[in-house]
């Protein structure tokens, strides 16, 4: 009665934290055996805390991610056991234990607001994966107290009209150059 093997792949911005190991723990509890752990760094898009990379750095990170995906695909196809990309260390463990509660309990929407460049186009409504932005009087309103904080509304607003507190003011917006 062998436990089914699974492979884990995550992508991350600045640091992976402890996500892959927390995911492995959940999978083990559900009866899976984690065979391989993969991770690749991607351009940072969480502009509430981090600055998105400049275009040349973004291209470099995306190229590295493509190479990693090829390596991961080949490893999975061959049935090899080979951890690629993420090794547990004390810094990731500490960062994960600090960052995770901040994310889980701190995803409040009250920091989102618009500046005077909002045109009322409603693109943010279409982009929100949770559907919690509505247009009221030609302006976006966050209708729930918490959200994923994916930052799609901030990053993809064509007028750079959405901010989060003072943290994103004047900050470059993230846009994947390959999309």
Short mmCIF file of N, CA and C in Angstrom, two decimals:
data_model
loop_
_atom_site.label_atom_id
_atom_site.label_comp_id
_atom_site.label_asym_id
_atom_site.label_seq_id
_atom_site.Cartn_x
_atom_site.Cartn_y
_atom_site.Cartn_z
N UNK A 1 0.84 -1.19 0.00
CA UNK A 1 0.00 0.00 0.00
C UNK A 1 0.89 1.25 0.00
N UNK A 2 1.50 1.53 -1.13
CA UNK A 2 2.45 2.63 -1.27
C UNK A 2 1.74 3.96 -1.44
N UNK A 3 2.27 4.99 -0.79
CA UNK A 3 1.73 6.34 -0.93
C UNK A 3 2.07 6.89 -2.32
N UNK A 4 1.14 7.58 -2.98
CA UNK A 4 1.43 8.12 -4.31
C UNK A 4 2.50 9.22 -4.25
N UNK A 5 3.40 9.19 -5.24
CA UNK A 5 4.44 10.21 -5.36
C UNK A 5 3.88 11.46 -6.03
N UNK A 6 4.30 12.61 -5.54
CA UNK A 6 3.99 13.89 -6.18
C UNK A 6 5.25 14.74 -6.23
N UNK A 7 5.27 15.66 -7.16
CA UNK A 7 6.34 16.65 -7.27
C UNK A 7 5.75 18.01 -6.96
N UNK A 8 6.49 18.85 -6.26
CA UNK A 8 6.03 20.19 -5.90
C UNK A 8 6.84 21.21 -6.69
N UNK A 9 6.15 22.19 -7.28
CA UNK A 9 6.82 23.29 -7.97
C UNK A 9 6.21 24.58 -7.48
N UNK A 10 7.04 25.51 -7.00
CA UNK A 10 6.54 26.82 -6.63
C UNK A 10 7.37 27.87 -7.34
N UNK A 11 6.78 29.03 -7.49
CA UNK A 11 7.55 30.18 -7.93
C UNK A 11 7.44 31.22 -6.82
N UNK A 12 8.41 32.09 -6.78
CA UNK A 12 8.44 33.08 -5.70
C UNK A 12 9.16 34.33 -6.19
N UNK A 13 8.93 35.41 -5.47
CA UNK A 13 9.58 36.68 -5.82
C UNK A 13 10.91 36.80 -5.10
N UNK A 14 10.94 37.56 -4.05
CA UNK A 14 12.19 37.82 -3.35
C UNK A 14 12.72 36.59 -2.63
N UNK A 15 11.90 35.97 -1.82
CA UNK A 15 12.29 34.76 -1.08
C UNK A 15 11.13 33.77 -1.09
N UNK A 16 11.43 32.47 -1.11
CA UNK A 16 10.35 31.49 -1.07
C UNK A 16 9.73 31.31 0.30
N UNK A 17 10.40 31.83 1.31
CA UNK A 17 9.89 31.60 2.66
C UNK A 17 9.86 30.11 2.95
N UNK A 18 8.86 29.69 3.65
CA UNK A 18 8.74 28.28 4.02
C UNK A 18 7.60 27.60 3.27
N UNK A 19 7.15 28.22 2.17
CA UNK A 19 5.95 27.74 1.46
C UNK A 19 6.08 26.30 0.99
N UNK A 20 7.18 25.96 0.39
CA UNK A 20 7.29 24.61 -0.18
C UNK A 20 7.28 23.55 0.92
N UNK A 21 7.87 23.87 2.05
CA UNK A 21 7.92 22.90 3.14
C UNK A 21 6.57 22.80 3.86
N UNK A 22 5.86 23.91 3.94
CA UNK A 22 4.50 23.87 4.50
C UNK A 22 3.58 23.07 3.58
N UNK A 23 3.75 23.26 2.27
CA UNK A 23 2.95 22.51 1.29
C UNK A 23 3.26 21.02 1.39
N UNK A 24 4.53 20.70 1.53
CA UNK A 24 4.93 19.29 1.67
C UNK A 24 4.30 18.66 2.91
N UNK A 25 4.29 19.39 3.99
CA UNK A 25 3.70 18.89 5.23
C UNK A 25 2.21 18.59 5.02
N UNK A 26 1.51 19.48 4.33
CA UNK A 26 0.08 19.26 4.04
C UNK A 26 -0.12 18.03 3.16
N UNK A 27 0.72 17.88 2.14
CA UNK A 27 0.60 16.73 1.25
C UNK A 27 0.89 15.42 1.99
N UNK A 28 1.91 15.43 2.84
CA UNK A 28 2.22 14.24 3.63
C UNK A 28 1.05 13.86 4.53
N UNK A 29 0.40 14.86 5.12
CA UNK A 29 -0.74 14.59 6.00
C UNK A 29 -1.91 14.00 5.22
N UNK A 30 -1.98 14.27 3.93
CA UNK A 30 -3.05 13.74 3.08
C UNK A 30 -2.67 12.42 2.41
N UNK A 31 -1.49 11.88 2.78
CA UNK A 31 -1.11 10.57 2.29
C UNK A 31 -0.24 10.55 1.04
N UNK A 32 0.33 11.67 0.67
CA UNK A 32 1.21 11.72 -0.50
C UNK A 32 2.67 11.70 -0.09
N UNK A 33 3.50 11.15 -0.93
CA UNK A 33 4.94 11.16 -0.74
C UNK A 33 5.53 12.20 -1.69
N UNK A 34 6.18 13.22 -1.15
CA UNK A 34 6.79 14.24 -2.01
C UNK A 34 8.12 13.72 -2.51
N UNK A 35 8.17 13.54 -3.81
CA UNK A 35 9.36 12.98 -4.45
C UNK A 35 10.39 14.07 -4.75
N UNK A 36 9.95 15.15 -5.34
CA UNK A 36 10.85 16.24 -5.73
C UNK A 36 10.26 17.58 -5.35
N UNK A 37 11.13 18.51 -5.02
CA UNK A 37 10.75 19.88 -4.68
C UNK A 37 11.47 20.81 -5.64
N UNK A 38 10.70 21.65 -6.33
CA UNK A 38 11.29 22.58 -7.28
C UNK A 38 10.84 23.99 -6.95
N UNK A 39 11.69 24.92 -7.23
CA UNK A 39 11.33 26.32 -7.05
C UNK A 39 12.12 27.18 -7.99
N UNK A 40 11.49 28.23 -8.45
CA UNK A 40 12.18 29.17 -9.32
C UNK A 40 11.79 30.59 -8.96
N UNK A 41 12.77 31.44 -8.99
CA UNK A 41 12.53 32.84 -8.68
C UNK A 41 11.93 33.53 -9.90
N UNK A 42 10.94 34.32 -9.65
CA UNK A 42 10.25 35.08 -10.70
C UNK A 42 10.37 36.56 -10.38
N UNK A 43 10.02 37.40 -11.34
CA UNK A 43 10.04 38.85 -11.04
C UNK A 43 9.07 39.17 -9.90
N UNK A 44 9.50 40.03 -9.02
CA UNK A 44 8.70 40.43 -7.86
C UNK A 44 7.52 41.28 -8.34
N UNK A 45 6.30 40.91 -7.97
CA UNK A 45 5.14 41.70 -8.36
C UNK A 45 4.35 42.23 -7.16
N UNK A 46 4.80 41.92 -5.96
CA UNK A 46 4.09 42.38 -4.75
C UNK A 46 4.62 43.76 -4.39
N UNK A 47 4.11 44.76 -5.12
CA UNK A 47 4.70 46.09 -4.99
C UNK A 47 4.34 46.80 -3.70
N UNK A 48 3.49 46.19 -2.91
CA UNK A 48 3.19 46.78 -1.60
C UNK A 48 4.45 46.76 -0.73
N UNK A 49 5.27 45.73 -0.88
CA UNK A 49 6.51 45.64 -0.10
C UNK A 49 7.79 45.74 -0.93
N UNK A 50 7.73 45.35 -2.19
CA UNK A 50 8.95 45.25 -2.99
C UNK A 50 8.85 46.06 -4.27
N UNK A 51 10.00 46.42 -4.80
CA UNK A 51 10.04 47.13 -6.07
C UNK A 51 10.15 46.13 -7.21
N UNK A 52 9.27 46.23 -8.20
CA UNK A 52 9.38 45.33 -9.35
C UNK A 52 10.71 45.56 -10.07
N UNK A 53 11.25 44.52 -10.69
CA UNK A 53 12.54 44.66 -11.37
C UNK A 53 12.43 45.51 -12.63
N UNK A 54 13.55 46.06 -13.02
CA UNK A 54 13.61 46.76 -14.31
C UNK A 54 13.52 45.72 -15.41
N UNK A 55 13.22 46.19 -16.62
CA UNK A 55 12.95 45.27 -17.72
C UNK A 55 14.08 44.28 -17.99
N UNK A 56 15.33 44.71 -17.96
CA UNK A 56 16.43 43.79 -18.26
C UNK A 56 16.55 42.69 -17.20
N UNK A 57 16.34 43.04 -15.95
CA UNK A 57 16.38 42.06 -14.86
C UNK A 57 15.18 41.11 -14.97
N UNK A 58 14.01 41.66 -15.35
CA UNK A 58 12.83 40.83 -15.51
C UNK A 58 13.05 39.78 -16.59
N UNK A 59 13.62 40.18 -17.72
CA UNK A 59 13.89 39.24 -18.81
C UNK A 59 14.83 38.15 -18.33
N UNK A 60 15.87 38.52 -17.58
CA UNK A 60 16.82 37.55 -17.05
C UNK A 60 16.12 36.53 -16.14
N UNK A 61 15.26 37.01 -15.23
CA UNK A 61 14.53 36.12 -14.33
C UNK A 61 13.59 35.20 -15.09
N UNK A 62 12.91 35.72 -16.09
CA UNK A 62 11.99 34.89 -16.88
C UNK A 62 12.74 33.85 -17.71
N UNK A 63 13.90 34.23 -18.24
CA UNK A 63 14.73 33.26 -18.97
C UNK A 63 15.20 32.15 -18.05
N UNK A 64 15.63 32.52 -16.84
CA UNK A 64 16.04 31.51 -15.86
C UNK A 64 14.88 30.58 -15.51
N UNK A 65 13.69 31.15 -15.37
CA UNK A 65 12.52 30.34 -15.04
C UNK A 65 12.20 29.36 -16.18
N UNK A 66 12.35 29.81 -17.41
CA UNK A 66 12.12 28.92 -18.55
C UNK A 66 13.10 27.74 -18.53
N UNK A 67 14.36 28.05 -18.25
CA UNK A 67 15.37 26.98 -18.18
C UNK A 67 15.04 26.01 -17.04
N UNK A 68 14.63 26.56 -15.91
CA UNK A 68 14.27 25.71 -14.78
C UNK A 68 13.09 24.82 -15.13
N UNK A 69 12.09 25.35 -15.81
CA UNK A 69 10.93 24.54 -16.18
C UNK A 69 11.32 23.41 -17.13
N UNK A 70 12.25 23.67 -18.02
CA UNK A 70 12.74 22.59 -18.91
C UNK A 70 13.42 21.50 -18.09
N UNK A 71 14.25 21.90 -17.14
CA UNK A 71 14.94 20.94 -16.29
C UNK A 71 13.95 20.14 -15.44
N UNK A 72 12.96 20.83 -14.88
CA UNK A 72 11.94 20.16 -14.07
C UNK A 72 11.15 19.18 -14.92
N UNK A 73 10.75 19.61 -16.10
CA UNK A 73 9.98 18.73 -17.00
C UNK A 73 10.75 17.47 -17.33
N UNK A 74 12.03 17.62 -17.63
CA UNK A 74 12.86 16.46 -17.97
C UNK A 74 13.03 15.54 -16.76
N UNK A 75 13.21 16.11 -15.60
CA UNK A 75 13.36 15.29 -14.39
C UNK A 75 12.09 14.50 -14.11
N UNK A 76 10.93 15.15 -14.24
CA UNK A 76 9.66 14.46 -14.00
C UNK A 76 9.44 13.37 -15.05
N UNK A 77 9.71 13.69 -16.33
CA UNK A 77 9.54 12.69 -17.40
C UNK A 77 10.42 11.47 -17.17
N UNK A 78 11.63 11.69 -16.68
CA UNK A 78 12.57 10.59 -16.50
C UNK A 78 12.30 9.79 -15.22
N UNK A 79 11.47 10.33 -14.33
CA UNK A 79 11.18 9.64 -13.09
C UNK A 79 12.29 9.74 -12.05
N UNK A 80 13.23 10.64 -12.28
CA UNK A 80 14.35 10.81 -11.34
C UNK A 80 13.89 11.45 -10.04
N UNK A 81 14.68 11.24 -9.02
CA UNK A 81 14.49 11.94 -7.75
C UNK A 81 15.62 12.95 -7.65
N UNK A 82 15.23 14.22 -7.72
CA UNK A 82 16.25 15.28 -7.77
C UNK A 82 15.61 16.58 -7.31
N UNK A 83 15.99 17.06 -6.15
CA UNK A 83 15.49 18.36 -5.70
C UNK A 83 16.25 19.45 -6.44
N UNK A 84 15.50 20.37 -6.99
CA UNK A 84 16.10 21.45 -7.77
C UNK A 84 15.56 22.78 -7.28
N UNK A 85 16.44 23.67 -6.91
CA UNK A 85 16.02 25.05 -6.69
C UNK A 85 15.75 25.48 -5.27
N UNK A 86 15.26 24.62 -4.39
CA UNK A 86 14.93 25.07 -3.04
C UNK A 86 15.52 24.12 -2.01
N UNK A 87 16.36 24.65 -1.22
CA UNK A 87 16.91 23.91 -0.10
C UNK A 87 16.51 24.65 1.17
N UNK A 88 16.04 23.90 2.15
CA UNK A 88 15.60 24.53 3.39
C UNK A 88 16.81 25.10 4.13
N UNK A 89 16.64 26.32 4.60
CA UNK A 89 17.68 26.92 5.43
C UNK A 89 17.02 27.77 6.50
N UNK A 90 17.78 28.19 7.46
CA UNK A 90 17.24 28.89 8.62
C UNK A 90 16.61 30.23 8.24
N UNK A 91 17.21 30.95 7.27
CA UNK A 91 16.65 32.24 6.85
C UNK A 91 15.26 32.06 6.25
N UNK A 92 15.10 31.06 5.39
CA UNK A 92 13.78 30.80 4.80
C UNK A 92 12.78 30.42 5.86
N UNK A 93 13.21 29.63 6.81
CA UNK A 93 12.33 29.20 7.90
C UNK A 93 11.87 30.40 8.72
N UNK A 94 12.80 31.26 9.09
CA UNK A 94 12.45 32.46 9.87
C UNK A 94 11.54 33.36 9.06
N UNK A 95 11.93 33.63 7.80
CA UNK A 95 11.12 34.50 6.94
C UNK A 95 9.72 33.94 6.77
N UNK A 96 9.62 32.64 6.55
CA UNK A 96 8.32 32.00 6.38
C UNK A 96 7.44 32.13 7.61
N UNK A 97 8.03 31.97 8.78
CA UNK A 97 7.25 32.05 10.01
C UNK A 97 6.83 33.48 10.34
N UNK A 98 7.55 34.46 9.82
CA UNK A 98 7.17 35.86 10.01
C UNK A 98 6.19 36.30 8.93
N UNK A 99 6.51 35.98 7.68
CA UNK A 99 5.72 36.47 6.55
C UNK A 99 4.33 35.83 6.48
N UNK A 100 4.23 34.57 6.74
CA UNK A 100 2.95 33.87 6.58
C UNK A 100 1.84 34.46 7.46
N UNK A 101 2.07 34.64 8.76
CA UNK A 101 1.00 35.25 9.57
C UNK A 101 0.66 36.68 9.12
N UNK A 102 1.67 37.42 8.68
CA UNK A 102 1.40 38.78 8.19
C UNK A 102 0.49 38.71 6.98
N UNK A 103 0.76 37.76 6.09
CA UNK A 103 -0.09 37.61 4.91
C UNK A 103 -1.49 37.13 5.29
N UNK A 104 -1.57 36.09 6.09
CA UNK A 104 -2.87 35.50 6.44
C UNK A 104 -3.76 36.48 7.19
N UNK A 105 -3.18 37.18 8.15
CA UNK A 105 -4.00 38.05 9.00
C UNK A 105 -3.97 39.52 8.58
N UNK A 106 -3.13 39.85 7.65
CA UNK A 106 -2.97 41.26 7.30
C UNK A 106 -3.39 41.64 5.90
N UNK A 107 -4.30 40.91 5.31
CA UNK A 107 -4.69 41.18 3.92
C UNK A 107 -5.85 42.16 3.82
N UNK A 108 -5.85 43.13 4.66
CA UNK A 108 -6.94 44.09 4.68
C UNK A 108 -6.95 44.94 3.40
N UNK A 109 -8.13 45.32 2.99
CA UNK A 109 -8.27 46.13 1.78
C UNK A 109 -8.32 47.62 2.08
N UNK A 110 -8.38 47.99 3.33
CA UNK A 110 -8.58 49.41 3.65
C UNK A 110 -7.44 50.31 3.15
N UNK A 111 -6.29 49.76 2.84
CA UNK A 111 -5.19 50.58 2.33
C UNK A 111 -5.31 50.95 0.87
N UNK A 112 -6.18 50.24 0.12
CA UNK A 112 -6.35 50.55 -1.30
C UNK A 112 -7.12 51.85 -1.47
N UNK A 113 -6.65 52.68 -2.36
CA UNK A 113 -7.37 53.92 -2.68
C UNK A 113 -6.97 54.36 -4.09
N UNK A 114 -7.71 55.28 -4.63
CA UNK A 114 -7.39 55.79 -5.97
C UNK A 114 -6.87 57.22 -5.86
N UNK A 115 -6.07 57.57 -6.85
CA UNK A 115 -5.61 58.95 -6.94
C UNK A 115 -6.42 59.67 -8.02
N UNK A 116 -6.07 60.89 -8.31
CA UNK A 116 -6.87 61.71 -9.22
C UNK A 116 -6.78 61.27 -10.68
N UNK A 117 -5.90 60.34 -11.01
CA UNK A 117 -5.78 59.92 -12.41
C UNK A 117 -6.77 58.80 -12.79
N UNK A 118 -7.61 58.37 -11.86
CA UNK A 118 -8.59 57.33 -12.16
C UNK A 118 -9.58 57.83 -13.21
N UNK A 119 -9.75 57.04 -14.28
CA UNK A 119 -10.68 57.40 -15.35
C UNK A 119 -12.04 56.74 -15.20
N UNK A 120 -12.14 55.80 -14.25
CA UNK A 120 -13.39 55.06 -14.08
C UNK A 120 -13.57 53.97 -15.12
N UNK A 121 -12.46 53.50 -15.71
CA UNK A 121 -12.55 52.51 -16.80
C UNK A 121 -13.03 51.14 -16.33
N UNK A 122 -12.82 50.81 -15.06
CA UNK A 122 -13.29 49.54 -14.52
C UNK A 122 -12.40 48.34 -14.80
N UNK A 123 -11.21 48.55 -15.33
CA UNK A 123 -10.32 47.42 -15.60
C UNK A 123 -10.01 46.65 -14.31
N UNK A 124 -9.88 47.36 -13.21
CA UNK A 124 -9.60 46.73 -11.93
C UNK A 124 -10.70 45.74 -11.54
N UNK A 125 -11.93 46.05 -11.87
CA UNK A 125 -13.05 45.15 -11.58
C UNK A 125 -12.86 43.85 -12.34
N UNK A 126 -12.50 43.95 -13.61
CA UNK A 126 -12.31 42.77 -14.45
C UNK A 126 -11.10 41.94 -14.01
N UNK A 127 -10.08 42.59 -13.49
CA UNK A 127 -8.84 41.90 -13.11
C UNK A 127 -8.91 41.20 -11.77
N UNK A 128 -9.75 41.65 -10.88
CA UNK A 128 -9.78 41.12 -9.51
C UNK A 128 -10.23 39.66 -9.51
N UNK A 129 -9.34 38.72 -9.12
CA UNK A 129 -9.72 37.30 -9.14
C UNK A 129 -10.77 36.94 -8.10
N UNK A 130 -10.94 37.77 -7.11
CA UNK A 130 -11.95 37.49 -6.08
C UNK A 130 -13.27 38.20 -6.34
N UNK A 131 -13.27 39.11 -7.30
CA UNK A 131 -14.50 39.83 -7.62
C UNK A 131 -14.98 40.74 -6.51
N UNK A 132 -14.04 41.34 -5.78
CA UNK A 132 -14.44 42.19 -4.65
C UNK A 132 -14.29 43.69 -4.94
N UNK A 133 -14.03 44.04 -6.18
CA UNK A 133 -13.98 45.45 -6.56
C UNK A 133 -15.22 45.74 -7.40
N UNK A 134 -15.93 46.78 -7.02
CA UNK A 134 -17.10 47.23 -7.77
C UNK A 134 -16.91 48.70 -8.11
N UNK A 135 -17.52 49.11 -9.21
CA UNK A 135 -17.50 50.52 -9.56
C UNK A 135 -18.71 51.19 -8.92
N UNK A 136 -18.45 52.26 -8.18
CA UNK A 136 -19.51 53.06 -7.59
C UNK A 136 -19.18 54.51 -7.89
N UNK A 137 -20.09 55.20 -8.56
CA UNK A 137 -19.86 56.59 -8.98
C UNK A 137 -18.57 56.72 -9.77
N UNK A 138 -18.36 55.80 -10.71
CA UNK A 138 -17.19 55.79 -11.61
C UNK A 138 -15.85 55.66 -10.88
N UNK A 139 -15.86 55.02 -9.71
CA UNK A 139 -14.63 54.80 -8.97
C UNK A 139 -14.65 53.40 -8.35
N UNK A 140 -13.49 52.73 -8.30
CA UNK A 140 -13.47 51.40 -7.69
C UNK A 140 -13.65 51.47 -6.18
N UNK A 141 -14.39 50.48 -5.67
CA UNK A 141 -14.61 50.34 -4.23
C UNK A 141 -14.36 48.87 -3.89
N UNK A 142 -13.54 48.64 -2.88
CA UNK A 142 -13.27 47.28 -2.42
C UNK A 142 -14.39 46.91 -1.45
N UNK A 143 -15.14 45.87 -1.80
CA UNK A 143 -16.37 45.55 -1.08
C UNK A 143 -16.18 44.56 0.06
N UNK A 144 -15.00 44.02 0.21
CA UNK A 144 -14.71 43.09 1.31
C UNK A 144 -13.59 43.67 2.15
N UNK A 145 -13.48 43.20 3.39
CA UNK A 145 -12.43 43.70 4.28
C UNK A 145 -11.07 43.10 3.98
N UNK A 146 -11.04 41.91 3.33
CA UNK A 146 -9.78 41.24 3.00
C UNK A 146 -9.78 40.79 1.56
N UNK A 147 -8.57 40.67 1.00
CA UNK A 147 -8.43 40.16 -0.36
C UNK A 147 -7.13 39.36 -0.45
N UNK A 148 -6.89 38.79 -1.62
CA UNK A 148 -5.66 38.02 -1.82
C UNK A 148 -4.41 38.89 -1.82
N UNK A 149 -4.58 40.15 -2.09
CA UNK A 149 -3.47 41.09 -2.27
C UNK A 149 -2.56 40.63 -3.41
N UNK A 150 -3.17 40.21 -4.50
CA UNK A 150 -2.41 39.79 -5.68
C UNK A 150 -1.79 41.00 -6.37
N UNK A 151 -2.30 42.17 -6.11
CA UNK A 151 -1.82 43.44 -6.65
C UNK A 151 -2.14 43.62 -8.14
N UNK A 152 -3.00 42.78 -8.70
CA UNK A 152 -3.38 42.97 -10.10
C UNK A 152 -4.01 44.34 -10.33
N UNK A 153 -4.85 44.77 -9.43
CA UNK A 153 -5.52 46.07 -9.60
C UNK A 153 -4.49 47.20 -9.66
N UNK A 154 -3.50 47.15 -8.79
CA UNK A 154 -2.47 48.20 -8.76
C UNK A 154 -1.58 48.10 -9.99
N UNK A 155 -1.07 46.90 -10.25
CA UNK A 155 -0.09 46.73 -11.32
C UNK A 155 -0.65 46.94 -12.71
N UNK A 156 -1.90 46.59 -12.93
CA UNK A 156 -2.46 46.62 -14.28
C UNK A 156 -3.36 47.81 -14.57
N UNK A 157 -3.55 48.70 -13.61
CA UNK A 157 -4.35 49.89 -13.86
C UNK A 157 -3.66 50.71 -14.95
N UNK A 158 -4.36 50.98 -16.06
CA UNK A 158 -3.71 51.69 -17.17
C UNK A 158 -3.34 53.14 -16.84
N UNK A 159 -3.89 53.68 -15.76
CA UNK A 159 -3.61 55.08 -15.40
C UNK A 159 -2.77 55.21 -14.12
N UNK A 160 -2.31 54.08 -13.59
CA UNK A 160 -1.58 54.06 -12.32
C UNK A 160 -2.34 54.83 -11.24
N UNK A 161 -3.65 54.59 -11.23
CA UNK A 161 -4.52 55.34 -10.33
C UNK A 161 -4.75 54.67 -8.99
N UNK A 162 -4.38 53.39 -8.88
CA UNK A 162 -4.64 52.67 -7.63
C UNK A 162 -3.35 52.61 -6.81
N UNK A 163 -3.46 52.93 -5.55
CA UNK A 163 -2.33 52.91 -4.63
C UNK A 163 -2.70 52.08 -3.41
N UNK A 164 -1.69 51.70 -2.66
CA UNK A 164 -1.92 51.06 -1.38
C UNK A 164 -1.21 51.90 -0.34
N UNK A 165 -1.99 52.66 0.42
CA UNK A 165 -1.40 53.59 1.38
C UNK A 165 -0.39 54.48 0.69
N UNK A 166 0.71 54.75 1.36
CA UNK A 166 1.80 55.51 0.76
C UNK A 166 2.86 54.59 0.17
N UNK A 167 2.71 53.28 0.37
CA UNK A 167 3.75 52.31 0.02
C UNK A 167 4.00 52.19 -1.48
N UNK A 168 2.99 52.42 -2.29
CA UNK A 168 3.14 52.22 -3.74
C UNK A 168 3.26 53.53 -4.51
N UNK A 169 3.10 54.63 -3.83
CA UNK A 169 3.14 55.94 -4.49
C UNK A 169 4.48 56.14 -5.21
N UNK A 170 4.39 56.41 -6.50
CA UNK A 170 5.58 56.65 -7.30
C UNK A 170 6.37 55.39 -7.66
N UNK A 171 5.90 54.25 -7.23
CA UNK A 171 6.61 53.01 -7.48
C UNK A 171 6.27 52.46 -8.87
N UNK A 172 7.26 51.93 -9.51
CA UNK A 172 7.09 51.29 -10.81
C UNK A 172 6.06 50.16 -10.67
N UNK A 173 5.24 49.97 -11.68
CA UNK A 173 4.25 48.89 -11.68
C UNK A 173 4.84 47.68 -12.38
N UNK A 174 4.40 46.49 -11.95
CA UNK A 174 4.88 45.26 -12.57
C UNK A 174 3.98 44.91 -13.75
N UNK A 175 4.61 44.53 -14.83
CA UNK A 175 3.90 43.95 -15.98
C UNK A 175 4.81 42.96 -16.65
N UNK A 176 4.37 41.71 -16.74
CA UNK A 176 5.18 40.68 -17.40
C UNK A 176 5.34 41.04 -18.87
N UNK A 177 6.57 41.22 -19.30
CA UNK A 177 6.86 41.66 -20.67
C UNK A 177 6.48 40.61 -21.70
N UNK A 178 6.26 39.40 -21.28
CA UNK A 178 5.93 38.33 -22.23
C UNK A 178 4.43 38.12 -22.40
N UNK A 179 3.65 38.91 -21.72
CA UNK A 179 2.18 38.77 -21.84
C UNK A 179 1.63 39.99 -22.55
#
